[in-house]
Coordinates of C-alpha atoms in Angstrom, one line a residue:
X16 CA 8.8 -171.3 124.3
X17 CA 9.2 -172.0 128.1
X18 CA 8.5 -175.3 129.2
X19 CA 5.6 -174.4 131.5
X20 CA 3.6 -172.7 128.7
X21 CA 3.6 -176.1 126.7
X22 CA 1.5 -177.5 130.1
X23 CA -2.1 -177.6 129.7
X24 CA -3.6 -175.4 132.6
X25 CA -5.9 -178.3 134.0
X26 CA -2.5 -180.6 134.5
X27 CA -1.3 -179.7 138.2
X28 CA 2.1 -177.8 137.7
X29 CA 3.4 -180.6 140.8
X30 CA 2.0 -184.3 140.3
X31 CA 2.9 -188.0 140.3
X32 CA 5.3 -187.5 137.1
X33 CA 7.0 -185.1 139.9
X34 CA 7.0 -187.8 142.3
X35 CA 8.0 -190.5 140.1
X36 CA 11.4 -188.3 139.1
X37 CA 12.2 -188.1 143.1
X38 CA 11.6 -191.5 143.4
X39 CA 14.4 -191.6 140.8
X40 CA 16.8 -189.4 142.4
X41 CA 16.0 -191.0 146.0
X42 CA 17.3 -195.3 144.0
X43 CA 19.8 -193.5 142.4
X44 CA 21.4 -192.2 145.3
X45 CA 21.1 -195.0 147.4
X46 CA 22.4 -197.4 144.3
X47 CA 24.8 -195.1 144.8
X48 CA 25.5 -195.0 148.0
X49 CA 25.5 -199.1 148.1
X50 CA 28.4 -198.7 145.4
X51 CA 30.9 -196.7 146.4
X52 CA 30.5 -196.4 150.2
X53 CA 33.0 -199.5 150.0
X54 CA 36.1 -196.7 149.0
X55 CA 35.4 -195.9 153.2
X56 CA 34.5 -199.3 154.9
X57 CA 38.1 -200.7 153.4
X58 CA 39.9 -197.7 155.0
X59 CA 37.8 -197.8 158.5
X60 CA 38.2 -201.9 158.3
X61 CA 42.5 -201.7 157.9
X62 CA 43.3 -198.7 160.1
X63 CA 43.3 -199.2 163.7
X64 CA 43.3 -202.2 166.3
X65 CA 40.5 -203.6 168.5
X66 CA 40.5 -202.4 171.7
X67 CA 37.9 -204.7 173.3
X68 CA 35.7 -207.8 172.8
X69 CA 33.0 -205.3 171.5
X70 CA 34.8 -203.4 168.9
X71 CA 34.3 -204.7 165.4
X72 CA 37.6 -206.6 164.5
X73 CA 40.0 -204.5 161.9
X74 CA 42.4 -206.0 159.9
X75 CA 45.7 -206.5 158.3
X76 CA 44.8 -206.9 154.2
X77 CA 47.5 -206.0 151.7
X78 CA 46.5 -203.1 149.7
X79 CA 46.5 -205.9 146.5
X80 CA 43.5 -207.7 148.8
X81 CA 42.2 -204.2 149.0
X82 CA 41.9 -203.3 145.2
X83 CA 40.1 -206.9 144.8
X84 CA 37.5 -205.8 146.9
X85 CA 37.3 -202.0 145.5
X86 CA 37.0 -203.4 141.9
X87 CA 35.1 -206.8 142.6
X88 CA 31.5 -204.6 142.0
X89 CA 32.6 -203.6 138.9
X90 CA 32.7 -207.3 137.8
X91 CA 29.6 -207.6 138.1
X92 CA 27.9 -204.5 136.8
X93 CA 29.6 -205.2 133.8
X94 CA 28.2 -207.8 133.0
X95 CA 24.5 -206.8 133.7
X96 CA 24.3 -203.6 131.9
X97 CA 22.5 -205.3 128.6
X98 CA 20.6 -208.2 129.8
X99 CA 19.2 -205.1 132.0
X100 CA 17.9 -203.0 129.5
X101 CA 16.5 -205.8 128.0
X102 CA 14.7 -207.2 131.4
X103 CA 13.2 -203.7 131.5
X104 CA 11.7 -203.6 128.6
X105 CA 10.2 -207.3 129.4
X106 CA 9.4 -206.5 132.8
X107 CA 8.9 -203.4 133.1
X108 CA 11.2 -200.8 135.4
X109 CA 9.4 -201.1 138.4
X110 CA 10.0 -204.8 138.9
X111 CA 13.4 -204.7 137.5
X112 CA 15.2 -201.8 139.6
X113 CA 12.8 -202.9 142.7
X114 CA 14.4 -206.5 142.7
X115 CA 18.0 -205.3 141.6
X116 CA 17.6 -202.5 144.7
X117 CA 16.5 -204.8 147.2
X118 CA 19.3 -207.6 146.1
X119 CA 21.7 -205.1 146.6
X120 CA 20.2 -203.8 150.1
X121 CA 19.8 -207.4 151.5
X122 CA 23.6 -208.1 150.3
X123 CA 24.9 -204.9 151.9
X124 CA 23.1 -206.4 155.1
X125 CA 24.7 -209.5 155.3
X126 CA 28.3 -207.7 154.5
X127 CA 29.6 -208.1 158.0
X128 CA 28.5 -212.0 158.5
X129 CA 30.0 -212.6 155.6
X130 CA 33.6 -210.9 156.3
X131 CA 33.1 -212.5 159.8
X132 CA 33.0 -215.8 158.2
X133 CA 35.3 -215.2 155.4
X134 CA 37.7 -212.4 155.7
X135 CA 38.1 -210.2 152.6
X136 CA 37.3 -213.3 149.9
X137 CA 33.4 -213.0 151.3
X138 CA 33.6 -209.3 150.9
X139 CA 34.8 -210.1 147.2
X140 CA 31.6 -211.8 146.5
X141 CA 29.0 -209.9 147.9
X142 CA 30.4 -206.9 146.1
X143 CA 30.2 -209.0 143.0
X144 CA 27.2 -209.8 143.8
X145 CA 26.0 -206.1 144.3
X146 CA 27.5 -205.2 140.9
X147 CA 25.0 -207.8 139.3
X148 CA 22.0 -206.2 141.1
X149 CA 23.3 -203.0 139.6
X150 CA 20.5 -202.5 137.1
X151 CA 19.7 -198.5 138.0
X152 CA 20.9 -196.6 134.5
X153 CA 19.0 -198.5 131.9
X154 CA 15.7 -198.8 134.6
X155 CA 15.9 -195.0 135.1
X156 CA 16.1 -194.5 131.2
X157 CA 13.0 -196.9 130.6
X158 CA 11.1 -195.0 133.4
X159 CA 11.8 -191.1 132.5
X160 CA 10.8 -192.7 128.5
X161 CA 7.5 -193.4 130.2
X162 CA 7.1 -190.6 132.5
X163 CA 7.9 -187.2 131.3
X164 CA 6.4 -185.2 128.5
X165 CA 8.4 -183.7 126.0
X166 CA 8.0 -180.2 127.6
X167 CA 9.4 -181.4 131.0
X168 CA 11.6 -184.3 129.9
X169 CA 15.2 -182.4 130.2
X170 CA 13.9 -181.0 133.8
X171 CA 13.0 -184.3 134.9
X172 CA 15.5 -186.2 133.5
X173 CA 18.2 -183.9 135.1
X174 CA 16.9 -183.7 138.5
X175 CA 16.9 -187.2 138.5
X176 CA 20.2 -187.9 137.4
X177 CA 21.4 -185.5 140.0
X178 CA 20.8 -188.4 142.6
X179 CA 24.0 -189.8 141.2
X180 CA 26.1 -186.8 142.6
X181 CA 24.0 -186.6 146.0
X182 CA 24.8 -190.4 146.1
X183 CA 28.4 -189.1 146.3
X184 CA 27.9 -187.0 148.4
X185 CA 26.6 -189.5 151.2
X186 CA 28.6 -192.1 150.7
X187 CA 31.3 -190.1 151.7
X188 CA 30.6 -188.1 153.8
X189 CA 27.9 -190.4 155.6
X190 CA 29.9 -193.4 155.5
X191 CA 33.2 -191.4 157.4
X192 CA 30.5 -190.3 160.2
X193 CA 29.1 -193.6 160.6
X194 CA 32.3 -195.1 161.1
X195 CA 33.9 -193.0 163.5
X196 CA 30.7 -193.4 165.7
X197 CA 29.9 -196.0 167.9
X198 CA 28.9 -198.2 165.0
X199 CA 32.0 -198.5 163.9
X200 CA 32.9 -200.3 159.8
X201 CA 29.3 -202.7 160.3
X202 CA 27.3 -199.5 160.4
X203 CA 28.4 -198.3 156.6
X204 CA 26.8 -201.6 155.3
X205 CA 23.5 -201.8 157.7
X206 CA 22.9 -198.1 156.8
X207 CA 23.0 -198.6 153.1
X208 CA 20.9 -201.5 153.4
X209 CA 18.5 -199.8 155.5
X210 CA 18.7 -196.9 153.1
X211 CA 18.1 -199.0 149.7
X212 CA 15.1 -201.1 151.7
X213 CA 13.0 -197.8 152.6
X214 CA 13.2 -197.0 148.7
X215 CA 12.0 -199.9 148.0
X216 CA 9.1 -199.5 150.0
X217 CA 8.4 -196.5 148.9
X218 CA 8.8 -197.9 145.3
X219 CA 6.6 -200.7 145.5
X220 CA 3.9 -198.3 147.1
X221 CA 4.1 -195.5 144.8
X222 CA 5.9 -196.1 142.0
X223 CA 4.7 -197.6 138.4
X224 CA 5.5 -198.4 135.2
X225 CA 3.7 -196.1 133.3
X226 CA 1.0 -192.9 133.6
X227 CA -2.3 -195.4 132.4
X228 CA -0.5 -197.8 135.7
X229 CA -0.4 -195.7 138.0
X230 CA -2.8 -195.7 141.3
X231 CA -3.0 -192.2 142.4
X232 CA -3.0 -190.1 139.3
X233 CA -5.8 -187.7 138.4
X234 CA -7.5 -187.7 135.3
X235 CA -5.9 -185.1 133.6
X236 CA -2.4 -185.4 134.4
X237 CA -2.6 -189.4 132.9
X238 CA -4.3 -188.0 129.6
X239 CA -1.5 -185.5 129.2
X240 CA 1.2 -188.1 129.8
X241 CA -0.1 -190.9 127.7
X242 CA -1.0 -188.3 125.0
X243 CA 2.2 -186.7 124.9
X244 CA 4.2 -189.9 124.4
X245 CA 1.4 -191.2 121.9
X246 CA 2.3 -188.5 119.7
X247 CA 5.9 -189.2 120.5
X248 CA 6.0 -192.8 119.8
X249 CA 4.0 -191.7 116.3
X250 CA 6.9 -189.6 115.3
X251 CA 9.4 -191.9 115.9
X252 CA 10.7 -194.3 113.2
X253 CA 9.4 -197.8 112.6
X254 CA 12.0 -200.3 114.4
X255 CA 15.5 -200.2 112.4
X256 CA 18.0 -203.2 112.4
X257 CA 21.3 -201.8 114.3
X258 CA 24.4 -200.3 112.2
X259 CA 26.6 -202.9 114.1
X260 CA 29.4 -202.2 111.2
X261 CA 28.7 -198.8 110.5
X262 CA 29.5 -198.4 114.8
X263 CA 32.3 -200.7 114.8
X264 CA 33.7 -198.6 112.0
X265 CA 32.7 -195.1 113.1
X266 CA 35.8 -192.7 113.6
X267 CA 33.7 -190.4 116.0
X268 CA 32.7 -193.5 118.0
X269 CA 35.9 -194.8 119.0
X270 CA 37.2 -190.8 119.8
X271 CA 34.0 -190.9 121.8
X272 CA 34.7 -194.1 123.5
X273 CA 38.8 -192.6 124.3
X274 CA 36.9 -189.9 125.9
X275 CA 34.9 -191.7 128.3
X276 CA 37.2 -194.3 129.3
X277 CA 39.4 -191.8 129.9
X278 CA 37.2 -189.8 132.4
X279 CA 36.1 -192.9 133.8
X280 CA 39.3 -193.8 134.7
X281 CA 40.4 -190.4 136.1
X282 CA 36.9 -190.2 138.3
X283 CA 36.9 -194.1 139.7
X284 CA 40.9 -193.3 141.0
X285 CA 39.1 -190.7 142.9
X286 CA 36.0 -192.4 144.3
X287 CA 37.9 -195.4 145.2
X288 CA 41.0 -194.2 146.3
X289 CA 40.8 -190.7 147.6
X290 CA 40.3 -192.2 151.3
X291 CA 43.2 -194.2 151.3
X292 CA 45.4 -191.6 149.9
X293 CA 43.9 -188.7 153.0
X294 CA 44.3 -191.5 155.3
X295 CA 48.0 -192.4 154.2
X296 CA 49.5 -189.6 153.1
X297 CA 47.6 -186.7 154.6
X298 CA 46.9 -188.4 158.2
X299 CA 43.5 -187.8 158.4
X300 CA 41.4 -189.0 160.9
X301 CA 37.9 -190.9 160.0
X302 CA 35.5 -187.3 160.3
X303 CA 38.2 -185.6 158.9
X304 CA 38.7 -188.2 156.2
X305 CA 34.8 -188.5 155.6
X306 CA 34.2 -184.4 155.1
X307 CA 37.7 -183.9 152.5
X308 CA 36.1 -186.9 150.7
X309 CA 32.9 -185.8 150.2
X310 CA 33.5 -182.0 149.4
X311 CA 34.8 -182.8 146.1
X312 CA 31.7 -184.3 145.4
X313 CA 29.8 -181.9 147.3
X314 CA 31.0 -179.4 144.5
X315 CA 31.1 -181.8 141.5
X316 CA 27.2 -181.8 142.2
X317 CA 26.6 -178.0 142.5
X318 CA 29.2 -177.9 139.2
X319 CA 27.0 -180.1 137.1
X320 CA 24.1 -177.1 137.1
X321 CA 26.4 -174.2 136.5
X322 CA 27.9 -176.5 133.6
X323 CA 24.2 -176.7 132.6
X324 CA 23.0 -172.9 133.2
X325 CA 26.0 -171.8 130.8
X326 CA 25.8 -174.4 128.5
X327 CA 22.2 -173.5 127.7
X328 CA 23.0 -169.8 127.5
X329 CA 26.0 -170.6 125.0
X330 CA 23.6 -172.6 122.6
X331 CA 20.6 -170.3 122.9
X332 CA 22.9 -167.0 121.6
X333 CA 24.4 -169.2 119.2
X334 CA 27.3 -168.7 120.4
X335 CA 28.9 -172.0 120.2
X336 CA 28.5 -174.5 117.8
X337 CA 27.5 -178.3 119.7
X338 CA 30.2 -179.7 118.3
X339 CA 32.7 -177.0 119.9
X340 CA 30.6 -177.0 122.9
X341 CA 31.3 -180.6 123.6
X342 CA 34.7 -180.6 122.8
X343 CA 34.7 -177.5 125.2
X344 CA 32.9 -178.9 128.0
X345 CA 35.5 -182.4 127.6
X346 CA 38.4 -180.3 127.2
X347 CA 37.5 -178.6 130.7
X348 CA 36.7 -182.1 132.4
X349 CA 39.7 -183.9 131.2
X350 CA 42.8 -181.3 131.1
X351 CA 41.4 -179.7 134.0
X352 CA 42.1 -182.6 136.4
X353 CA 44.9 -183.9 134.3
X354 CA 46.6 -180.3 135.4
X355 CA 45.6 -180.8 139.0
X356 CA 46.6 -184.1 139.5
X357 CA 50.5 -182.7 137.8
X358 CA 50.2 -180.7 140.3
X359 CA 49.6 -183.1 143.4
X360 CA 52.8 -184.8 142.5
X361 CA 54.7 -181.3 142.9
X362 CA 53.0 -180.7 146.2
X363 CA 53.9 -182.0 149.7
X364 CA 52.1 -183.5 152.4
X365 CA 53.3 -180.4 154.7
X366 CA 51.2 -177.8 152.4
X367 CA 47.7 -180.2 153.9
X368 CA 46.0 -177.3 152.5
X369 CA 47.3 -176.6 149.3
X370 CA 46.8 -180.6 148.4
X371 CA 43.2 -180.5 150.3
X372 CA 41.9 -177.8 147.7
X373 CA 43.6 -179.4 144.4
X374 CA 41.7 -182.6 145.1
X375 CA 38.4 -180.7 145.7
X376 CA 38.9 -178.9 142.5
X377 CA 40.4 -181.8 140.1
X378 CA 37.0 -183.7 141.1
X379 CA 34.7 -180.9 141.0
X380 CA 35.7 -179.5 137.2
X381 CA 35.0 -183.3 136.0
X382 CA 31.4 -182.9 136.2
X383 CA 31.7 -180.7 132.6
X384 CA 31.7 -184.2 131.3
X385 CA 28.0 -184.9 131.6
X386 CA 27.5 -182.0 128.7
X387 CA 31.2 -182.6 127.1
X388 CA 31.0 -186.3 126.3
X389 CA 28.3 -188.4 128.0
X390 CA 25.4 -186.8 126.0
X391 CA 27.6 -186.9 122.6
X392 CA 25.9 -190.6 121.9
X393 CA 22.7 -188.8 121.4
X394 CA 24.0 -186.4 118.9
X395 CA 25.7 -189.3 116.5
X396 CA 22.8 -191.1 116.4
X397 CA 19.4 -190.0 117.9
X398 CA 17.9 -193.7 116.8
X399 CA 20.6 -195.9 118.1
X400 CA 21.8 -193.6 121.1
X401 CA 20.7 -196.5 123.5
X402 CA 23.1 -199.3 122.2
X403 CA 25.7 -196.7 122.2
X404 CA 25.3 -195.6 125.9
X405 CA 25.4 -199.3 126.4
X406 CA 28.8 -200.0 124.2
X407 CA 30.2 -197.1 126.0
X408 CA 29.2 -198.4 129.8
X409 CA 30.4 -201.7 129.2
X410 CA 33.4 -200.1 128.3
X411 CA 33.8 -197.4 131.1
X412 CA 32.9 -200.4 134.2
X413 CA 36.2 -202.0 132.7
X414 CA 37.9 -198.9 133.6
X415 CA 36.2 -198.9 136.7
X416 CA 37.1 -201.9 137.1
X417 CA 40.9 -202.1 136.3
X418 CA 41.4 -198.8 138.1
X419 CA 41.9 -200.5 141.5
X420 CA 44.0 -203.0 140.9
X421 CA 46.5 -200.8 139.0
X422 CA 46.2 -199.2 142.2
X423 CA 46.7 -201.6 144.0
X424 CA 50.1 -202.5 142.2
X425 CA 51.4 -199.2 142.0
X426 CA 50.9 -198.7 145.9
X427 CA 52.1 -201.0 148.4
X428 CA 52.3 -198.7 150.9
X429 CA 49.6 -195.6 151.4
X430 CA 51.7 -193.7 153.3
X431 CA 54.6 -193.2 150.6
X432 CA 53.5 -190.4 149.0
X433 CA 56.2 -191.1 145.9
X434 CA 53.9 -194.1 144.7
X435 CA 50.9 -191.9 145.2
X436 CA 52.8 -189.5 142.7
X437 CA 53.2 -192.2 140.0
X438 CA 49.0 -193.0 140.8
X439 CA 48.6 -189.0 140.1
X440 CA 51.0 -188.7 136.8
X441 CA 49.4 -192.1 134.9
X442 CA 45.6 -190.8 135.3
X443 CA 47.0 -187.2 134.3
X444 CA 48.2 -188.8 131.1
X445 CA 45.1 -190.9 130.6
X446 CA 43.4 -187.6 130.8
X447 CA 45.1 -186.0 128.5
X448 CA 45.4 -188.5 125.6
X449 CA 41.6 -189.5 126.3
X450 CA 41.1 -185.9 125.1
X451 CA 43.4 -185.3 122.3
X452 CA 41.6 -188.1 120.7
X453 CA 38.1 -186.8 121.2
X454 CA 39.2 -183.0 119.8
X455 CA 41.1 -184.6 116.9
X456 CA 38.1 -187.0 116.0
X457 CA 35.2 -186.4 118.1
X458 CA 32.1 -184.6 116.6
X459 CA 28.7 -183.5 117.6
X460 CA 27.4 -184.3 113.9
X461 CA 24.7 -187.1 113.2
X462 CA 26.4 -190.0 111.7
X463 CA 25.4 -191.7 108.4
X464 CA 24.3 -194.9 110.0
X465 CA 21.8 -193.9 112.2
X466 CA 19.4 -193.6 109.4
X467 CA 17.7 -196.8 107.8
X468 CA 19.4 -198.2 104.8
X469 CA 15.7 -197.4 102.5
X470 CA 16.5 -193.0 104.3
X471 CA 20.3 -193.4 103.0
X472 CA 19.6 -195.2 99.5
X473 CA 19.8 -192.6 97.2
X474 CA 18.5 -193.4 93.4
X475 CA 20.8 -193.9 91.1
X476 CA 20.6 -191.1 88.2
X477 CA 18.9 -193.3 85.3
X478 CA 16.7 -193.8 88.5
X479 CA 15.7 -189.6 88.9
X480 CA 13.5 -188.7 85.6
X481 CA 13.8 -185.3 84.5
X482 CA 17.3 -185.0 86.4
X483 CA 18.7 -183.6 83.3
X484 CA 16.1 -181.7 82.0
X485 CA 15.2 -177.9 82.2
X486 CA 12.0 -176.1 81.2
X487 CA 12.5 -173.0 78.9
X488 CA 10.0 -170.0 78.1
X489 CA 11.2 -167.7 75.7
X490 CA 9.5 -165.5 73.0
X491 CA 9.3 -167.3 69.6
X492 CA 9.6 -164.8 67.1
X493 CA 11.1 -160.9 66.8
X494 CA 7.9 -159.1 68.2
X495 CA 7.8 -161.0 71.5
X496 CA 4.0 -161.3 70.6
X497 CA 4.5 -165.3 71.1
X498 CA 5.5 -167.2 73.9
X499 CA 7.4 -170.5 73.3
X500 CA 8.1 -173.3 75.9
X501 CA 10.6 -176.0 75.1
X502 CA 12.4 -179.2 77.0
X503 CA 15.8 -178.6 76.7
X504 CA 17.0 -182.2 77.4
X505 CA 20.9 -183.2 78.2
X506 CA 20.5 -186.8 78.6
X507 CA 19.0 -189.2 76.1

């Protein structure tokens, strides 16, 4: 059944669950922006000189300086992935995200004074900082939980997850533009602030917690919320104590984990270091540098609902088990860049164009990882799919955060394109194994664990009367005029 005919006809077909989604999609893009805009300010802040007393200052940092301040956020969003999901549920999302989003914003304001002050060590802490006020993943789960109706929950959930991609997009691409301007390198950080504090105002005005919250609802679109996740909440289990060994021993959990890290590693080399390498090897300008940056993005996002449209199309016709769906859809966002980036190393800096499309592609396949592997906690275990996407984030910012600073070592100069090759081949290999690991061990299967000990206890067979028993009806004598019935009994 279409998910418009499970909509009662007095709901309106666009409300405040509507709103409350692009509200989502509007945080999660500037989060977004506020996180990896940095990949651009380094570049604009270390290439060039000052040419007058009102020019911003550049400067002379060693690309080792440089990878501290790329993977300095991811220090601190490690560390507050849990104690966010756990504020949420105290708190509530609203607060939560609103505070983390507005810490961020303030932080990305005082950027400049602080590199001003305190050169590229200040720039190290705010961006720590920043990563501690990154709360937006577990706030946007809590909020969709409370939001969307079952019928609308995959719609919802994946236009607002999209914000990620368009986040991308405009860091980017907006943060090249606004450096070249008349702004210069300040302007990245004062228009992400200014971006992040105009969500929040529009937050604090129109977003809530949940439907029965909320200030401008109408009548019937609160009673079909709150009654559709009433009914939800009465199917769902009672509260289960967490597998922690039957995780911490789970095959398909540790393929799982390969996978991610893997892609996470592969993705981060190219949000962090893909402006660098344009601006080193290929000898782009900033508007040059801020549009070849942001098209691979640009085409991961429009990827991510083709993925989706065929994906949907292979499961409905049955076509493809899930299992060989998501090893399909990981295989494609893996191998696919691993191939690519064996092929940068091959390719000169003479054929611009040639190296100019590879990049565009090797970034814009990856987005069959959403489908391949980031949705694969959900199908081992529907109960505990929270702690996992948790285990596995903590996990994939350590990625994040090490990518940079392998970087860092491996490339002392940007403009030698042989180190740049040796950046290319160890992500291509990190692909690849990541991979092997998932097809070899990875499954779509519900594991044993995610049930309750009382589901998985089976009785013991002294425990199962009858088990051995079987009921006979036969005729009792030559005529066939009399029925008999008799226990025929194997086990005393």
């Amino acid at each position: 059944m279409d998910d418009m005919e499970e909509i009662p006809k007095k709901v309106p077909r666009l409300g405040l669950r509507h709103l409350q989604a692009g509200l989502l999609f509007y945080g999660l893009a500037a989060n977004t922006v506020l996180q990896l805009n940095v990949s651009v300010a380094v570049v604009a802040m270390t290439n060039g000189t000052t040419s007058n007393n009102s020019d911003p200052p550049h400067y002379n940092w060693s690309e080792e300086k440089k990878s501290y301040i790329l993977s300095s956020y991811y220090w601190g969003c490690a560390l507050a992935q849990f104690p966010a999901g756990y504020l949420c549920k105290r708190f509530g999302s609203k607060a939560v995200l609103f505070w983390g989003t507005l810490g961020s914003s303030l932080l990305s304001a005082l950027t400049t004074y602080g590199v001003y002050a305190a050169g590229w060590k200040a720039y190290c802490a705010i961006r720590l900082l920043q990563g501690l006020c990154q709360v937006t993943w577990p706030c946007i789960h809590q909020h969709l939980a409370n939001w969307c109706p079952t019928a609308e929950r995959t719609r919802l959930g994946a236009f607002a997850y999209t914000g990620f991609d368009c986040g991308n997009v405009l860091a980017m691409y907006g943060a090249g533009m606004i450096a070249s301007s008349s702004l210069g390198w300040p302007g990245i950080s004062y228009s992400a602030a200014g971006l992040g504090l105009i969500w929040c105002g529009l937050w604090l005005l129109l977003g809530a917690n949940k439907a029965s919250e909320a200030r401008f609802i109408g009548e019937a679109e609160k009673a079909y919320i709150v009654g559709d996740i009433q009914r939800s909440e009465r199917k769902e289990p009672k509260k289960m104590e967490i597998p922690w060994k039957g995780i911490f021993t789970s095959v398909p959990v540790y393929a799982l984990l390969c996978a991610r890290c893997a892609d996470s590693w592969g993705l981060t080399t190219m949000q962090t270091e893909l402006p660098t390498y344009l601006s080193g090897v290929l000898k782009l300008d900033m508007k040059s540098n801020a549009v070849f940056s942001a098209l691979p993005f640009l085409l991961m996002w429009v990827m991510c609902y083709v993925y989706l449209i065929i994906a949907d199309v292979l499961l409905r016709k049955k076509w493809m088990s899930l299992t060989t769906l998501r090893k399909t859809y990981t295989s494609i966002a893996l191998w696919a860049p691993a191939t690519i980036m064996l092929s940068l190393v091959f390719v000169g800096e003479e054929q611009k164009t040639l190296v100019l499309v590879l990049v565009t592609l090797s970034v814009g396949v990856s987005s069959a990882a959403t489908i391949g592997s980031e949705l694969n906690t959900i199908d081992l275990s529907p109960n505990h799919a929270g702690i996992l996407a948790g285990l596995m984030s903590s996990f994939t910012n350590l990625m994040a955060l090490l990518t940079p600073l392998v970087v860092g070592v491996l490339v002392t100069d940007p403009g030698q394109r042989s180190q740049w090759q040796v950046v290319f081949s160890l992500a291509a290999g990190v692909l690849f194994a990541g991979n092997v690991i998932f097809l070899i061990w990875g499954t779509a299967v519900t594991q044993p664990w995610n049930e309750s000990k009382e589901s998985r206890r089976e009785l013991e067979p002294e425990e199962k009367p009858f088990q051995h028993t079987k009921l006979e009806i036969a005729a009792d004598n030559s005529d066939g005029n009399v029925v008999g019935l008799k226990l025929n009994c194997t086990s005393p």
